[in-house]
PDB file of C-alpha atoms in Angstrom:
ATOM      1  CA  VAL A  26      91.298  51.191 158.901  1.00 86.00           C
ATOM      2  CA  GLN A  27      89.282  51.297 155.647  1.00 92.00           C
ATOM      3  CA  LEU A  28      88.301  54.748 154.340  1.00 95.00           C
ATOM      4  CA  GLN A  29      85.516  55.610 151.991  1.00 95.00           C
ATOM      5  CA  ALA A  30      85.383  59.148 150.542  1.00 97.00           C
ATOM      6  CA  SER A  31      82.285  60.785 149.104  1.00 97.00           C
ATOM      7  CA  GLY A  32      80.690  64.162 148.448  1.00 98.00           C
ATOM      8  CA  GLY A  33      82.483  65.251 145.349  1.00 97.00           C
ATOM      9  CA  GLY A  34      80.788  66.880 142.414  1.00 97.00           C
ATOM     10  CA  LEU A  35      80.591  69.711 140.059  1.00 98.00           C
ATOM     11  CA  VAL A  36      80.260  73.289 141.567  1.00 98.00           C
ATOM     12  CA  GLN A  37      80.537  76.815 140.309  1.00 98.00           C
ATOM     13  CA  ALA A  38      83.445  79.069 141.449  1.00 98.00           C
ATOM     14  CA  GLY A  39      82.592  80.704 144.729  1.00 98.00           C
ATOM     15  CA  GLY A  40      80.448  77.768 145.700  1.00 98.00           C
ATOM     16  CA  SER A  41      80.665  75.257 148.492  1.00 98.00           C
ATOM     17  CA  LEU A  42      80.993  71.506 148.826  1.00 98.00           C
ATOM     18  CA  ARG A  43      81.457  69.186 151.815  1.00 98.00           C
ATOM     19  CA  LEU A  44      83.461  66.018 151.492  1.00 98.00           C
ATOM     20  CA  SER A  45      83.010  63.166 153.800  1.00 98.00           C
ATOM     21  CA  CYS A  46      85.189  60.222 154.644  1.00 97.00           C
ATOM     22  CA  ALA A  47      83.690  57.207 156.451  1.00 95.00           C
ATOM     23  CA  ALA A  48      86.129  54.954 158.322  1.00 92.00           C
ATOM     24  CA  SER A  49      85.662  51.422 159.445  1.00 89.00           C
ATOM     25  CA  GLY A  50      87.727  49.842 162.218  1.00 78.00           C
ATOM     26  CA  ARG A  51      87.567  49.936 165.921  1.00 67.00           C
ATOM     27  CA  THR A  52      90.699  52.112 166.307  1.00 71.00           C
ATOM     28  CA  TYR A  53      89.596  54.858 163.975  1.00 68.00           C
ATOM     29  CA  SER A  54      89.223  57.398 166.736  1.00 71.00           C
ATOM     30  CA  TYR A  55      92.929  57.084 167.579  1.00 85.00           C
ATOM     31  CA  TYR A  56      94.093  58.098 164.199  1.00 92.00           C
ATOM     32  CA  ALA A  57      94.835  61.480 162.807  1.00 95.00           C
ATOM     33  CA  MET A  58      92.972  62.154 159.598  1.00 96.00           C
ATOM     34  CA  GLY A  59      93.650  64.222 156.519  1.00 97.00           C
ATOM     35  CA  TRP A  60      92.798  65.173 153.062  1.00 98.00           C
ATOM     36  CA  PHE A  61      94.981  65.323 149.896  1.00 98.00           C
ATOM     37  CA  ARG A  62      94.220  66.251 146.340  1.00 98.00           C
ATOM     38  CA  GLN A  63      95.584  65.534 142.984  1.00 98.00           C
ATOM     39  CA  ALA A  64      94.943  67.555 139.855  1.00 97.00           C
ATOM     40  CA  PRO A  65      95.535  66.126 136.426  1.00 92.00           C
ATOM     41  CA  GLY A  66      99.193  65.855 135.632  1.00 95.00           C
ATOM     42  CA  LYS A  67     100.273  67.027 139.066  1.00 96.00           C
ATOM     43  CA  GLU A  68     101.424  65.386 142.248  1.00 97.00           C
ATOM     44  CA  ARG A  69      99.209  64.582 145.148  1.00 97.00           C
ATOM     45  CA  ASP A  70      99.340  67.436 147.518  1.00 97.00           C
ATOM     46  CA  PHE A  71      98.390  67.855 151.225  1.00 98.00           C
ATOM     47  CA  VAL A  72      95.239  69.807 151.977  1.00 98.00           C
ATOM     48  CA  ALA A  73      94.321  69.437 155.578  1.00 98.00           C
ATOM     49  CA  ALA A  74      94.760  67.243 158.632  1.00 98.00           C
ATOM     50  CA  ILE A  75      93.227  66.867 162.044  1.00 97.00           C
ATOM     51  CA  THR A  76      94.289  65.234 165.267  1.00 96.00           C
ATOM     52  CA  TRP A  77      92.598  62.209 166.708  1.00 93.00           C
ATOM     53  CA  SER A  78      90.775  64.290 169.252  1.00 93.00           C
ATOM     54  CA  GLY A  79      89.740  66.921 166.741  1.00 92.00           C
ATOM     55  CA  GLY A  80      91.397  69.640 168.786  1.00 93.00           C
ATOM     56  CA  GLY A  81      94.227  70.430 166.368  1.00 96.00           C
ATOM     57  CA  THR A  82      94.003  71.158 162.622  1.00 97.00           C
ATOM     58  CA  THR A  83      96.500  72.174 159.925  1.00 97.00           C
ATOM     59  CA  TYR A  84      95.953  73.377 156.385  1.00 98.00           C
ATOM     60  CA  ALA A  85      97.842  73.975 153.170  1.00 98.00           C
ATOM     61  CA  ASP A  86      98.336  77.713 152.577  1.00 98.00           C
ATOM     62  CA  SER A  87      96.308  77.488 149.428  1.00 98.00           C
ATOM     63  CA  VAL A  88      93.106  76.574 151.324  1.00 98.00           C
ATOM     64  CA  LYS A  89      93.464  78.379 154.594  1.00 98.00           C
ATOM     65  CA  GLY A  90      90.483  80.407 155.459  1.00 98.00           C
ATOM     66  CA  ARG A  91      88.355  78.579 152.769  1.00 98.00           C
ATOM     67  CA  PHE A  92      88.438  74.974 153.924  1.00 98.00           C
ATOM     68  CA  THR A  93      87.538  73.512 157.349  1.00 98.00           C
ATOM     69  CA  ILE A  94      88.331  70.022 158.329  1.00 98.00           C
ATOM     70  CA  TYR A  95      86.421  68.411 161.299  1.00 98.00           C
ATOM     71  CA  ARG A  96      85.565  64.954 162.560  1.00 96.00           C
ATOM     72  CA  ASP A  97      82.857  63.142 164.422  1.00 94.00           C
ATOM     73  CA  ASN A  98      84.405  60.136 166.151  1.00 91.00           C
ATOM     74  CA  ALA A  99      81.032  58.896 167.272  1.00 90.00           C
ATOM     75  CA  LYS A 100      80.197  58.428 163.642  1.00 91.00           C
ATOM     76  CA  ASN A 101      83.641  57.433 162.440  1.00 91.00           C
ATOM     77  CA  THR A 102      83.643  60.234 159.888  1.00 94.00           C
ATOM     78  CA  VAL A 103      85.864  63.116 158.896  1.00 96.00           C
ATOM     79  CA  HIS A 104      84.662  66.033 156.776  1.00 98.00           C
ATOM     80  CA  LEU A 105      86.211  68.636 154.656  1.00 98.00           C
ATOM     81  CA  GLN A 106      83.972  71.814 154.283  1.00 98.00           C
ATOM     82  CA  MET A 107      85.138  73.708 151.215  1.00 98.00           C
ATOM     83  CA  SER A 108      83.995  77.239 150.566  1.00 98.00           C
ATOM     84  CA  SER A 109      84.797  80.001 148.110  1.00 98.00           C
ATOM     85  CA  LEU A 110      85.837  77.326 145.702  1.00 98.00           C
ATOM     86  CA  LYS A 111      88.182  78.243 142.786  1.00 98.00           C
ATOM     87  CA  PRO A 112      88.793  76.489 139.459  1.00 97.00           C
ATOM     88  CA  GLU A 113      92.290  75.590 140.733  1.00 97.00           C
ATOM     89  CA  ASP A 114      90.655  73.538 143.569  1.00 98.00           C
ATOM     90  CA  THR A 115      89.533  71.004 140.856  1.00 98.00           C
ATOM     91  CA  ALA A 116      91.155  67.636 141.669  1.00 98.00           C
ATOM     92  CA  VAL A 117      90.568  64.223 142.908  1.00 98.00           C
ATOM     93  CA  TYR A 118      90.338  64.405 146.721  1.00 98.00           C
ATOM     94  CA  TYR A 119      91.608  61.634 148.910  1.00 98.00           C
ATOM     95  CA  CYS A 120      91.254  61.085 152.644  1.00 97.00           C
ATOM     96  CA  ALA A 121      94.076  59.516 154.592  1.00 97.00           C
ATOM     97  CA  ALA A 122      94.824  58.372 158.122  1.00 95.00           C
ATOM     98  CA  GLY A 123      97.944  58.057 160.248  1.00 93.00           C
ATOM     99  CA  GLY A 124      99.156  57.900 163.730  1.00 92.00           C
ATOM    100  CA  THR A 125      99.907  61.578 164.014  1.00 94.00           C
ATOM    101  CA  VAL A 126      99.191  64.743 162.019  1.00 96.00           C
ATOM    102  CA  ALA A 127     102.959  64.725 161.030  1.00 96.00           C
ATOM    103  CA  GLN A 128     102.605  61.176 159.742  1.00 95.00           C
ATOM    104  CA  VAL A 129      99.442  61.942 157.811  1.00 95.00           C
ATOM    105  CA  LYS A 130     101.095  64.940 156.124  1.00 95.00           C
ATOM    106  CA  GLY A 131     104.367  62.967 155.281  1.00 93.00           C
ATOM    107  CA  ALA A 132     103.387  59.363 154.784  1.00 94.00           C
ATOM    108  CA  PRO A 133      99.806  58.307 155.641  1.00 95.00           C
ATOM    109  CA  ARG A 134      99.261  54.781 156.774  1.00 93.00           C
ATOM    110  CA  TYR A 135      95.938  54.416 155.169  1.00 94.00           C
ATOM    111  CA  TRP A 136      94.366  55.859 152.039  1.00 96.00           C
ATOM    112  CA  GLY A 137      90.818  56.032 150.799  1.00 95.00           C
ATOM    113  CA  GLN A 138      89.688  56.085 147.209  1.00 94.00           C
ATOM    114  CA  GLY A 139      89.392  59.469 145.669  1.00 95.00           C
ATOM    115  CA  THR A 140      86.317  61.630 144.996  1.00 98.00           C
ATOM    116  CA  GLN A 141      86.233  64.066 142.109  1.00 98.00           C
ATOM    117  CA  VAL A 142      85.802  67.782 142.656  1.00 98.00           C
ATOM    118  CA  THR A 143      85.329  69.963 139.707  1.00 98.00           C
ATOM    119  CA  VAL A 144      84.962  73.713 139.996  1.00 98.00           C
ATOM    120  CA  SER A 145      83.795  75.626 136.851  1.00 97.00           C
ATOM    121  CA  SER A 146      84.627  79.206 136.266  1.00 94.00           C
TER     122      SER A 146
END
């Protein structure tokens, strides 16, 4: 599976942004998907993940209620809708894939390239 993230940009605090991750590979729909982020000088942190069916999601506490992950298996895409953005959400965001949500959270099998999100105060 190859992953291509897009949708990053500059947004003011309180604004919204939607990230997309396009996947290639015939077995995409059988993978759990997720998003991570890495701020300058910090470790890469888990943000959100979704099961292969889309029926189950999990989020980091810092984004609960503000971010929504969803997927469209017909289009081989997964999205991260981000609302009420804060300056501390500024980071490079990466999409990832794995066999299960637990695997995605702990050790994703595949990584996409990052997309920069900058939230100004």
